[in-house]
Coordinates of C-alpha atoms in Angstrom, one line a residue:
M1 CA 0.0 0.0 0.0
A2 CA 1.4 3.4 -1.0
P3 CA 2.1 5.7 2.0
Y4 CA -0.7 8.2 2.6
R5 CA -0.4 11.7 1.2
R6 CA -1.6 14.9 2.8
Y7 CA -0.9 18.6 2.5
L8 CA 0.4 20.1 5.7
D9 CA 2.1 23.4 4.8
T10 CA 3.4 25.2 7.8
Q11 CA 2.6 28.6 6.5
Q12 CA -1.0 27.6 5.6
R13 CA -1.5 26.1 9.1
K14 CA -0.2 29.3 10.7
I15 CA -2.7 31.3 8.7
Y16 CA -5.5 29.1 9.9
E17 CA -4.3 29.2 13.5
K18 CA -4.1 33.0 13.4
W19 CA -7.6 33.1 12.0
E20 CA -9.0 30.6 14.5
N21 CA -7.5 32.5 17.4
R22 CA -9.4 35.6 16.3
Q23 CA -12.7 33.9 16.3
T24 CA -15.2 34.6 19.1
H25 CA -15.2 31.1 20.5
N26 CA -15.5 32.6 24.0
Q27 CA -18.8 34.3 23.2
P28 CA -21.6 33.0 25.5
I29 CA -23.6 30.2 24.1
N30 CA -27.3 29.9 25.0
K31 CA -27.5 27.2 27.6
K32 CA -31.1 28.0 28.6
I33 CA -32.7 25.7 26.2
D34 CA -36.3 24.4 26.5
K35 CA -35.9 21.2 24.7
Q36 CA -33.0 19.0 25.8
P37 CA -33.2 15.8 23.8
L38 CA -31.1 12.8 24.5
I39 CA -28.5 12.5 21.7
S40 CA -27.0 9.1 21.0
I41 CA -23.6 9.1 19.5
I42 CA -22.8 6.0 17.5
V43 CA -19.2 4.9 17.2
P44 CA -18.2 1.6 15.4
T45 CA -14.7 0.5 16.4
Y46 CA -12.3 -1.9 14.7
N47 CA -8.7 -2.2 15.8
T48 CA -8.7 1.5 16.8
P49 CA -5.4 2.8 18.0
V50 CA -5.9 3.0 21.8
K51 CA -4.6 6.5 22.0
Y52 CA -7.1 7.7 19.4
L53 CA -9.9 5.8 21.1
R54 CA -9.2 7.5 24.4
D55 CA -9.1 10.9 22.7
M56 CA -12.4 10.3 21.0
I57 CA -14.2 9.2 24.2
K58 CA -12.6 12.1 26.2
S59 CA -14.0 14.6 23.7
V60 CA -17.5 13.1 24.2
E61 CA -17.2 13.1 28.0
G62 CA -16.1 16.7 27.9
Q63 CA -19.2 18.0 26.2
S64 CA -20.8 21.1 27.7
Y65 CA -24.2 19.5 27.0
D66 CA -24.7 16.5 29.2
N67 CA -27.8 14.7 27.9
W68 CA -26.0 12.2 25.7
E69 CA -25.1 8.5 25.5
L70 CA -22.2 7.0 23.7
I71 CA -22.9 3.7 21.9
I72 CA -19.6 2.0 21.1
V73 CA -20.0 -1.1 18.8
D74 CA -16.8 -3.0 18.4
D75 CA -16.9 -4.8 15.1
A76 CA -15.1 -8.0 16.2
S77 CA -11.7 -6.4 16.5
P78 CA -8.9 -9.0 16.4
N79 CA -7.0 -6.7 18.7
D80 CA -8.1 -7.5 22.3
D81 CA -6.4 -4.3 23.6
V82 CA -9.2 -2.3 22.0
K83 CA -12.0 -4.3 23.6
H84 CA -10.2 -4.2 26.9
E85 CA -9.9 -0.5 26.8
I86 CA -13.5 0.0 25.9
R87 CA -14.7 -2.2 28.8
K88 CA -12.4 -0.4 31.2
I89 CA -13.6 3.1 30.2
A90 CA -17.2 2.1 30.2
K91 CA -17.0 0.9 33.8
N92 CA -16.4 4.4 34.9
N93 CA -19.2 6.1 33.0
T94 CA -22.7 4.7 32.7
K95 CA -23.4 6.9 29.7
I96 CA -21.0 4.8 27.7
K97 CA -22.6 1.7 26.4
P98 CA -20.3 -0.9 24.8
F99 CA -21.4 -3.7 22.6
F100 CA -19.1 -6.4 21.1
L101 CA -20.0 -8.1 17.9
K102 CA -18.9 -11.7 17.5
T103 CA -18.6 -11.5 13.8
N104 CA -17.5 -8.6 11.6
R105 CA -20.5 -6.7 10.1
H106 CA -18.5 -4.0 8.5
I107 CA -19.0 -0.3 9.3
A108 CA -22.6 0.0 8.0
G109 CA -23.7 -3.2 9.9
A110 CA -22.0 -2.1 13.1
T111 CA -23.5 1.4 12.8
N112 CA -27.0 0.0 12.3
Y113 CA -26.5 -2.3 15.3
G114 CA -25.7 0.8 17.4
I115 CA -28.7 2.7 16.1
N116 CA -31.0 -0.1 17.1
K117 CA -29.5 0.0 20.6
A118 CA -29.8 3.8 20.9
N119 CA -32.4 5.5 23.0
G120 CA -31.8 9.1 21.8
E121 CA -34.2 11.2 19.9
Y122 CA -31.3 12.2 17.7
I123 CA -28.4 10.1 16.4
G124 CA -24.8 11.5 15.9
L125 CA -22.3 9.7 13.7
L126 CA -18.8 9.8 15.0
D127 CA -15.7 8.0 13.7
H128 CA -13.7 5.9 16.1
D129 CA -10.5 8.0 15.7
D130 CA -12.0 11.5 15.5
M131 CA -13.0 14.1 18.1
L132 CA -15.7 16.6 18.8
H133 CA -15.5 20.2 19.9
K134 CA -16.6 20.6 23.5
D135 CA -19.7 22.6 22.5
A136 CA -20.7 20.4 19.5
L137 CA -23.8 18.9 21.1
L138 CA -24.8 22.1 22.8
L139 CA -24.8 23.9 19.5
V140 CA -26.7 21.1 17.9
V141 CA -29.4 21.2 20.6
N142 CA -29.5 25.0 20.2
K143 CA -30.3 24.5 16.5
I144 CA -32.9 21.9 17.3
N145 CA -34.6 24.5 19.6
E146 CA -34.2 27.2 17.0
L147 CA -35.7 25.1 14.2
P148 CA -38.3 22.7 15.7
G149 CA -38.8 20.8 12.4
V150 CA -35.2 20.1 11.8
K151 CA -34.3 16.5 11.2
F152 CA -30.8 16.6 9.8
I153 CA -27.9 18.8 11.0
Y154 CA -24.3 19.0 10.0
T155 CA -21.3 21.2 10.9
D156 CA -18.0 22.5 9.6
E157 CA -14.8 20.5 10.3
V158 CA -11.0 20.5 10.3
K159 CA -8.4 17.8 10.0
L160 CA -5.9 16.7 12.7
D161 CA -2.5 15.3 12.0
E162 CA -0.8 12.6 14.1
K163 CA 0.5 15.3 16.5
G164 CA -3.0 16.8 17.0
R165 CA -2.3 19.9 15.0
Q166 CA -5.3 21.4 13.1
Y167 CA -5.0 21.9 9.3
Q168 CA -7.2 21.9 6.2
P169 CA -10.4 23.6 7.7
F170 CA -13.5 22.9 5.6
F171 CA -16.1 25.7 5.7
K172 CA -19.4 24.4 4.3
P173 CA -22.4 26.1 2.8
D174 CA -26.0 25.6 3.9
W175 CA -27.9 22.8 2.1
N176 CA -26.4 22.6 -1.4
I177 CA -27.6 19.7 -3.6
D178 CA -25.1 20.0 -6.5
F179 CA -22.2 20.2 -4.1
L180 CA -23.3 16.9 -2.5
R181 CA -23.4 15.3 -5.9
S182 CA -19.8 16.5 -6.5
I183 CA -18.3 15.4 -3.2
N184 CA -19.5 14.3 0.2
Y185 CA -19.3 17.8 1.6
I186 CA -21.4 17.0 4.6
T187 CA -19.1 14.3 6.0
H188 CA -18.8 15.3 9.7
F189 CA -20.4 16.0 12.2
A190 CA -23.8 14.6 11.1
I191 CA -26.8 14.3 13.3
I192 CA -30.1 12.8 12.2
Q193 CA -33.4 12.5 14.0
R194 CA -33.7 8.8 15.1
D195 CA -37.2 8.2 13.7
S196 CA -36.2 9.5 10.3
L197 CA -33.1 7.4 10.4
I198 CA -35.0 4.3 11.3
E199 CA -37.6 5.1 8.5
L200 CA -34.7 5.3 6.1
G201 CA -33.5 1.9 7.1
G202 CA -30.1 3.2 8.5
E203 CA -27.0 2.7 6.6
D204 CA -26.8 0.4 3.6
G205 CA -23.9 -2.2 3.6
V206 CA -24.0 -2.4 -0.2
Y207 CA -22.2 1.0 -0.1
N208 CA -19.5 0.2 2.5
G209 CA -16.7 2.7 2.1
T210 CA -19.1 5.5 1.3
Q211 CA -22.0 4.5 3.5
D212 CA -22.4 7.9 5.0
W213 CA -22.5 9.7 1.7
E214 CA -25.1 7.3 0.4
L215 CA -27.1 7.8 3.6
F216 CA -27.0 11.6 3.1
L217 CA -28.1 11.3 -0.5
R218 CA -30.9 9.0 0.4
A219 CA -32.0 11.2 3.4
T220 CA -32.1 14.4 1.3
R221 CA -34.3 12.7 -1.3
T222 CA -37.1 12.8 1.2
L223 CA -36.4 15.7 3.5
K224 CA -37.4 19.2 2.8
S225 CA -34.7 21.8 2.6
S226 CA -36.2 23.4 5.7
Q227 CA -35.5 20.2 7.6
I228 CA -31.8 20.3 6.9
A229 CA -29.6 22.7 9.0
H230 CA -26.0 23.6 8.9
I231 CA -24.1 25.0 11.9
P232 CA -21.3 27.2 10.4
K233 CA -18.7 26.4 13.1
I234 CA -15.8 23.9 13.2
L235 CA -17.1 21.3 15.6
Y236 CA -15.5 18.2 14.3
Y237 CA -11.8 17.1 14.2
W238 CA -11.1 14.6 11.5
R239 CA -8.0 12.5 12.3
V240 CA -5.6 11.8 9.4
H241 CA -3.3 8.8 9.6
N242 CA -2.0 6.0 7.4
N243 CA -5.2 4.0 7.2
S244 CA -7.7 6.8 7.1
T245 CA -9.6 7.9 4.0
A246 CA -8.9 11.5 5.0
G247 CA -5.2 10.8 4.5
N248 CA -5.3 8.7 1.3
L249 CA -8.3 7.5 -0.7
D250 CA -6.1 4.5 -1.8
A251 CA -6.2 3.3 1.8
K252 CA -9.7 2.0 0.9
P253 CA -9.6 1.2 -2.8
Y254 CA -13.2 -0.2 -2.8
V255 CA -14.4 3.3 -1.9
I256 CA -14.3 4.5 -5.5
G257 CA -16.7 1.9 -6.8
A258 CA -19.0 2.4 -3.9
Q259 CA -19.1 6.2 -4.5
K260 CA -20.0 5.7 -8.2
K261 CA -22.8 3.3 -7.3
A262 CA -24.2 5.6 -4.7
L263 CA -24.3 8.6 -7.0
T264 CA -25.7 6.5 -9.9
D265 CA -28.4 5.0 -7.8
D266 CA -29.3 8.4 -6.3
I267 CA -29.8 9.9 -9.7
K268 CA -32.0 7.0 -10.8
K269 CA -34.1 7.3 -7.6
R270 CA -34.6 11.1 -8.3
H271 CA -35.8 10.1 -11.8
M272 CA -33.1 12.1 -13.5
E273 CA -30.8 11.1 -16.4
A274 CA -27.1 11.8 -15.9
E275 CA -23.8 10.1 -16.5
V276 CA -21.7 9.8 -13.3
V277 CA -18.1 10.8 -14.2
R278 CA -15.1 10.7 -11.9
D279 CA -12.9 13.8 -12.1
S280 CA -9.9 13.0 -14.1
L281 CA -7.6 15.1 -11.9
Y282 CA -9.2 14.9 -8.4
G283 CA -10.2 11.3 -7.7
A284 CA -12.5 12.0 -4.8
Q285 CA -14.6 14.4 -6.9
W286 CA -17.4 13.6 -9.3
C287 CA -19.2 15.4 -12.2
M288 CA -22.8 14.7 -13.1
R289 CA -23.3 15.1 -16.9
Y290 CA -27.0 15.6 -17.2
S291 CA -28.9 14.6 -20.4
S292 CA -29.7 17.4 -22.8
P293 CA -31.1 17.8 -26.3
S294 CA -28.7 17.0 -29.0
Q295 CA -26.5 19.7 -30.5
Q296 CA -28.6 19.8 -33.6
D297 CA -31.7 20.6 -31.6
V298 CA -30.3 23.4 -29.4
T299 CA -29.8 27.0 -30.6
V300 CA -27.4 29.2 -28.7
N301 CA -26.9 32.9 -29.0
N302 CA -24.6 35.4 -27.3
I303 CA -25.9 38.8 -25.9
L304 CA -23.8 41.4 -24.3
F305 CA -24.6 42.6 -20.8
S306 CA -26.2 46.0 -20.7
R307 CA -28.0 47.8 -17.8
D308 CA -29.8 49.8 -20.5
D309 CA -31.5 46.7 -21.7
S310 CA -34.1 44.5 -20.0
V311 CA -35.3 40.9 -20.1
G312 CA -38.5 41.8 -21.8
N313 CA -36.6 43.5 -24.7
V314 CA -34.3 40.4 -25.0
L315 CA -37.2 38.0 -25.2
S316 CA -39.0 40.2 -27.8
R317 CA -36.1 39.8 -30.2
E318 CA -34.4 36.5 -29.2
T319 CA -35.6 33.0 -30.0
S320 CA -32.6 30.9 -29.2
D321 CA -33.0 28.0 -26.7
V322 CA -30.0 29.1 -24.7
I323 CA -28.8 32.6 -24.3
I324 CA -25.2 33.4 -23.3
F325 CA -25.0 36.7 -21.5
S326 CA -21.5 38.1 -21.3
N327 CA -19.2 41.1 -21.2
S328 CA -17.8 40.3 -24.6
S329 CA -18.5 38.0 -27.5
V330 CA -18.1 34.4 -26.5
D331 CA -16.9 31.4 -28.5
Y332 CA -18.5 28.3 -27.1
S333 CA -17.6 25.1 -29.0
G334 CA -17.3 22.8 -26.0
D335 CA -19.0 19.5 -25.2
Y336 CA -22.7 20.1 -25.6
S337 CA -23.5 17.3 -23.1
L338 CA -22.3 19.7 -20.4
L339 CA -25.2 22.0 -21.3
G340 CA -27.6 19.6 -19.7
D341 CA -27.4 21.6 -16.5
I342 CA -29.0 24.6 -18.2
F343 CA -32.1 22.5 -19.0
R344 CA -32.6 21.2 -15.5
E345 CA -35.8 22.4 -13.9
D346 CA -34.1 23.6 -10.7
I347 CA -31.3 25.5 -12.4
G348 CA -31.7 29.2 -13.4
A349 CA -28.3 30.4 -14.5
V350 CA -25.1 28.4 -15.1
I351 CA -21.7 30.0 -14.7
P352 CA -18.9 28.4 -16.7
R353 CA -15.3 28.1 -15.5
I354 CA -13.9 31.4 -14.1
Y355 CA -10.1 31.6 -14.5
D356 CA -9.7 34.4 -11.9
E357 CA -9.6 32.4 -8.6
S358 CA -10.2 35.5 -6.5
Q359 CA -13.5 36.1 -8.4
V360 CA -14.6 32.5 -7.8
V361 CA -13.9 32.8 -4.1
G362 CA -15.6 36.2 -4.0
N363 CA -18.8 34.7 -5.3
L364 CA -18.9 32.5 -2.3
K365 CA -20.3 35.5 -0.4
S366 CA -23.7 34.4 -1.6
I367 CA -23.5 31.2 0.4
L368 CA -20.8 31.7 3.1
D369 CA -20.1 34.3 5.7
E370 CA -18.1 37.2 4.3
K371 CA -15.4 36.8 7.0
I372 CA -14.9 33.2 6.0
V373 CA -14.7 34.2 2.3
K374 CA -12.0 36.8 3.2
F375 CA -10.1 34.1 5.0
I376 CA -10.3 31.6 2.1
Q377 CA -8.9 34.3 -0.2
E378 CA -5.7 34.2 2.0
L379 CA -5.2 30.4 1.5
S380 CA -3.3 28.6 -1.2
R381 CA -5.3 26.7 -3.7
R382 CA -3.8 23.5 -2.2
S383 CA -5.8 24.2 0.9
F384 CA -8.9 21.9 0.8
T385 CA -11.6 24.6 1.3
K386 CA -10.2 26.8 -1.5
H387 CA -9.4 23.8 -3.8
I388 CA -12.9 22.3 -3.6
Y389 CA -14.7 25.6 -4.4
L390 CA -12.4 26.2 -7.3
T391 CA -12.9 22.8 -8.9
S392 CA -16.3 21.4 -8.0
K393 CA -19.9 22.1 -9.1
Y394 CA -22.1 23.7 -6.5
N395 CA -25.0 26.1 -6.1
L396 CA -24.8 29.8 -5.6
K397 CA -27.3 32.6 -5.3
D398 CA -27.0 36.0 -6.9
V399 CA -23.5 36.6 -8.0
C400 CA -21.3 38.6 -10.4
S401 CA -19.9 36.8 -13.4
S402 CA -18.6 37.8 -16.9
V403 CA -20.6 35.0 -18.5
L404 CA -24.0 33.4 -17.8
F405 CA -25.8 30.5 -19.6
I406 CA -29.6 30.8 -19.2
E407 CA -32.4 28.8 -20.8
R408 CA -34.7 31.3 -22.6
K409 CA -38.0 30.0 -21.3
K410 CA -36.9 30.6 -17.7
L411 CA -36.4 34.3 -18.5
S412 CA -40.1 34.6 -19.3
L413 CA -40.9 33.7 -15.6
I414 CA -39.0 36.6 -14.1
D415 CA -39.8 40.4 -13.9
Q416 CA -39.5 41.5 -17.5
S417 CA -38.0 44.8 -16.4
T418 CA -35.0 43.0 -14.9
K419 CA -31.8 44.6 -16.1
I420 CA -29.3 42.6 -18.2
D421 CA -26.4 42.2 -15.7
S422 CA -25.2 39.1 -14.0
Q423 CA -26.3 40.0 -10.4
S424 CA -29.8 41.2 -11.5
L425 CA -30.4 38.1 -13.6
T426 CA -29.2 35.6 -11.0
K427 CA -31.1 37.4 -8.2
A428 CA -34.3 37.4 -10.2
L429 CA -34.0 33.7 -11.0
C430 CA -33.2 32.8 -7.4
N431 CA -36.2 34.7 -6.3
K432 CA -38.3 32.4 -8.5
G433 CA -36.9 29.4 -6.8
F434 CA -34.1 28.5 -9.2
R435 CA -30.5 27.8 -8.2
T436 CA -27.4 29.4 -9.7
L437 CA -24.8 26.7 -10.6
Y438 CA -21.1 27.1 -10.9
N439 CA -19.8 24.5 -13.4
P440 CA -16.0 24.6 -13.8
Y441 CA -16.3 21.8 -16.4
I442 CA -17.7 24.2 -18.9
T443 CA -15.0 26.2 -20.5
I444 CA -15.5 29.1 -22.8
K445 CA -13.3 31.6 -24.7
E446 CA -14.1 35.3 -24.5
N447 CA -13.0 37.2 -27.5

């Protein structure tokens, strides 16, 4: 097995540490909460390094919210030291409930066993070698009180190296369906209402290696967007070591096949037609190539942005199926199969690849806090958060772009007096319930 690879640049880590120290972590958190549900944290273990196991358990025991139980399911670890350590720790804390499987059920089977043993109203999924921020559960419960109908909650995260140093923070957007089809951006920390999880059938062992991602895809097929909540704080510490997927996808080579199957099955269940394509450069990322009319059946025309013009005027003189709005004339001779996004019912405007990285990051202000966007601008593109927003497909709101692809018929649904500039057009489409999509796989040439 090839040694795991990771990016741990000292300068980048210092930039993050400086930023993290400036954050208002010491601001008071609302601890006067009406609803205080029991949260069951499920942790499957298998030959876990004892030190990491202790760190994980300690991070749960140190939670500022105390109505929790920790369900540890050892998946028939050959290493007796792991089981001995679990038993020893559980003796000193009745909130820790250990179970020892006689035969290996793999991670999905062990997780489901834990779910069935849990008593909590909400289930939190925690990996055996990772850690939680001390206020993770408290902030989750605050969100549950803030949004009574919420059923699925996730948080931001950061990686830990073997020495416990934080690096590679991942700042996530609120619910973002195209991002989830590009990469499992939700990952950790995920909390799901127990009744919903039971109704879903728990995790599916067919997708071992990407069972969490498949679960998230499946859950979001049935949940409303108002039932999915994001806590924009780093509350999860993802440990990176030789055998972790965080360090090296090749540590679990079966993961790639499981990811493709999960995404392919999800698209079919949503009754959509798309080819699931693995990114040729970044192996953990995927691109959905949605079906579209053939090139012969699609007419495309280029119109220059002008605040002196309006949507109504454009529609009165333009009959093309797809209109490219731009600052200058555009030469599009790319792969027409990538235009499938434009014809999707939920997509308003599509932004092709932007070569100015600062502009790409700047557009994130529509989905991320402005302070976080400013921090991301400081990072190298090798930092995960910056890299993933430069190279993946994801949804935005109203943004500035030199080029927009828009299906003509969608323009007829917005205010006809809307001015012909990128922010006005994307805002008007978003106000009608459409999503803006950044698609770096579409490349264009501006003349």
